[in-house]
mmCIF file of C-alpha atoms in Angstrom:
data_model
loop_
_atom_site.group_PDB
_atom_site.id
_atom_site.type_symbol
_atom_site.label_atom_id
_atom_site.label_comp_id
_atom_site.label_asym_id
_atom_site.label_seq_id
_atom_site.Cartn_x
_atom_site.Cartn_y
_atom_site.Cartn_z
ATOM 1 C CA MET A 23 31.470 -18.779 40.822
ATOM 2 C CA ASN A 24 30.895 -17.339 37.632
ATOM 3 C CA ALA A 25 27.693 -15.088 37.282
ATOM 4 C CA PRO A 26 25.424 -15.870 34.464
ATOM 5 C CA THR A 27 25.663 -14.072 31.304
ATOM 6 C CA ALA A 28 23.018 -12.628 29.162
ATOM 7 C CA PRO A 29 22.663 -14.124 25.821
ATOM 8 C CA ARG A 30 23.980 -12.213 23.037
ATOM 9 C CA PHE A 31 22.126 -10.799 20.093
ATOM 10 C CA HIS A 32 23.344 -12.807 17.202
ATOM 11 C CA TRP A 33 23.286 -10.511 14.010
ATOM 12 C CA ARG A 34 23.815 -13.456 11.505
ATOM 13 C CA ALA A 35 20.716 -15.121 12.794
ATOM 14 C CA PHE A 36 18.844 -12.293 12.844
ATOM 15 C CA THR A 37 19.790 -11.504 9.080
ATOM 16 C CA SER A 38 19.224 -15.018 8.094
ATOM 17 C CA VAL A 39 15.698 -14.841 9.419
ATOM 18 C CA LEU A 40 14.621 -11.961 7.770
ATOM 19 C CA LEU A 41 15.963 -12.802 4.190
ATOM 20 C CA THR A 42 14.122 -15.959 4.444
ATOM 21 C CA LEU A 43 11.277 -14.432 5.576
ATOM 22 C CA GLY A 44 11.290 -11.683 2.651
ATOM 23 C CA PHE A 45 12.127 -14.125 0.248
ATOM 24 C CA MET A 46 9.590 -16.590 1.334
ATOM 25 C CA MET A 47 6.680 -14.107 1.468
ATOM 26 C CA MET A 48 8.000 -12.187 -2.030
ATOM 27 C CA ALA A 49 7.818 -15.857 -3.622
ATOM 28 C CA LEU A 50 4.161 -16.405 -2.436
ATOM 29 C CA SER A 51 3.043 -12.960 -3.013
ATOM 30 C CA GLY A 52 4.556 -12.923 -6.808
ATOM 31 C CA THR A 53 2.808 -16.670 -7.219
ATOM 32 C CA MET A 54 -0.389 -14.853 -6.191
ATOM 33 C CA LEU A 55 0.164 -11.868 -8.582
ATOM 34 C CA PHE A 56 0.991 -14.499 -11.309
ATOM 35 C CA LEU A 57 -2.400 -16.481 -10.768
ATOM 36 C CA SER A 58 -4.412 -13.321 -10.105
ATOM 37 C CA PRO A 59 -6.696 -12.168 -13.427
ATOM 38 C CA PRO A 60 -5.595 -8.971 -15.254
ATOM 39 C CA GLY A 61 -6.012 -5.789 -13.363
ATOM 40 C CA ARG A 62 -9.368 -4.657 -14.849
ATOM 41 C CA VAL A 63 -10.886 -7.824 -14.585
ATOM 42 C CA ALA A 64 -9.688 -7.885 -10.874
ATOM 43 C CA ASN A 65 -11.099 -4.491 -9.914
ATOM 44 C CA TRP A 66 -14.477 -5.246 -11.677
ATOM 45 C CA THR A 67 -15.163 -8.766 -9.999
ATOM 46 C CA ASN A 68 -13.588 -7.738 -6.818
ATOM 47 C CA TRP A 69 -11.198 -10.739 -7.052
ATOM 48 C CA THR A 70 -9.601 -11.761 -3.587
ATOM 49 C CA LEU A 71 -7.258 -14.840 -2.422
ATOM 50 C CA LEU A 72 -6.907 -15.454 1.142
ATOM 51 C CA GLY A 73 -8.858 -12.270 1.702
ATOM 52 C CA LEU A 74 -6.532 -10.029 -0.005
ATOM 53 C CA ARG A 75 -7.344 -8.148 -3.163
ATOM 54 C CA LYS A 76 -4.656 -8.077 -6.130
ATOM 55 C CA SER A 77 -3.719 -4.488 -4.981
ATOM 56 C CA ASP A 78 -3.100 -5.703 -1.432
ATOM 57 C CA TRP A 79 -0.677 -8.502 -3.009
ATOM 58 C CA GLY A 80 1.256 -5.830 -5.119
ATOM 59 C CA ALA A 81 1.835 -3.846 -1.864
ATOM 60 C CA LEU A 82 2.866 -6.879 0.062
ATOM 61 C CA HIS A 83 5.026 -7.963 -2.672
ATOM 62 C CA LEU A 84 6.807 -4.330 -2.750
ATOM 63 C CA TRP A 85 7.096 -3.848 0.833
ATOM 64 C CA PHE A 86 8.623 -7.427 1.097
ATOM 65 C CA GLY A 87 11.118 -6.684 -1.747
ATOM 66 C CA VAL A 88 11.919 -3.678 0.276
ATOM 67 C CA LEU A 89 12.878 -5.553 3.538
ATOM 68 C CA PHE A 90 14.749 -8.214 1.476
ATOM 69 C CA LEU A 91 16.834 -5.524 0.012
ATOM 70 C CA ALA A 92 17.685 -3.752 2.990
#
């Protein structure tokens, strides 16, 4: 009898999931940054959307952009 083989790691599937996640998060954060008020107004009013400030959305956009490029 043949011994069961361990499942192999699929790099193509892993890359596809990372690219999809990166794109979706960049699209979401970019939309939030587009909808947010200008910088000073957002800071003066302590503007938040979904619990994140404008600077937090910018940081998410930056890091998911790096993930997308990597």
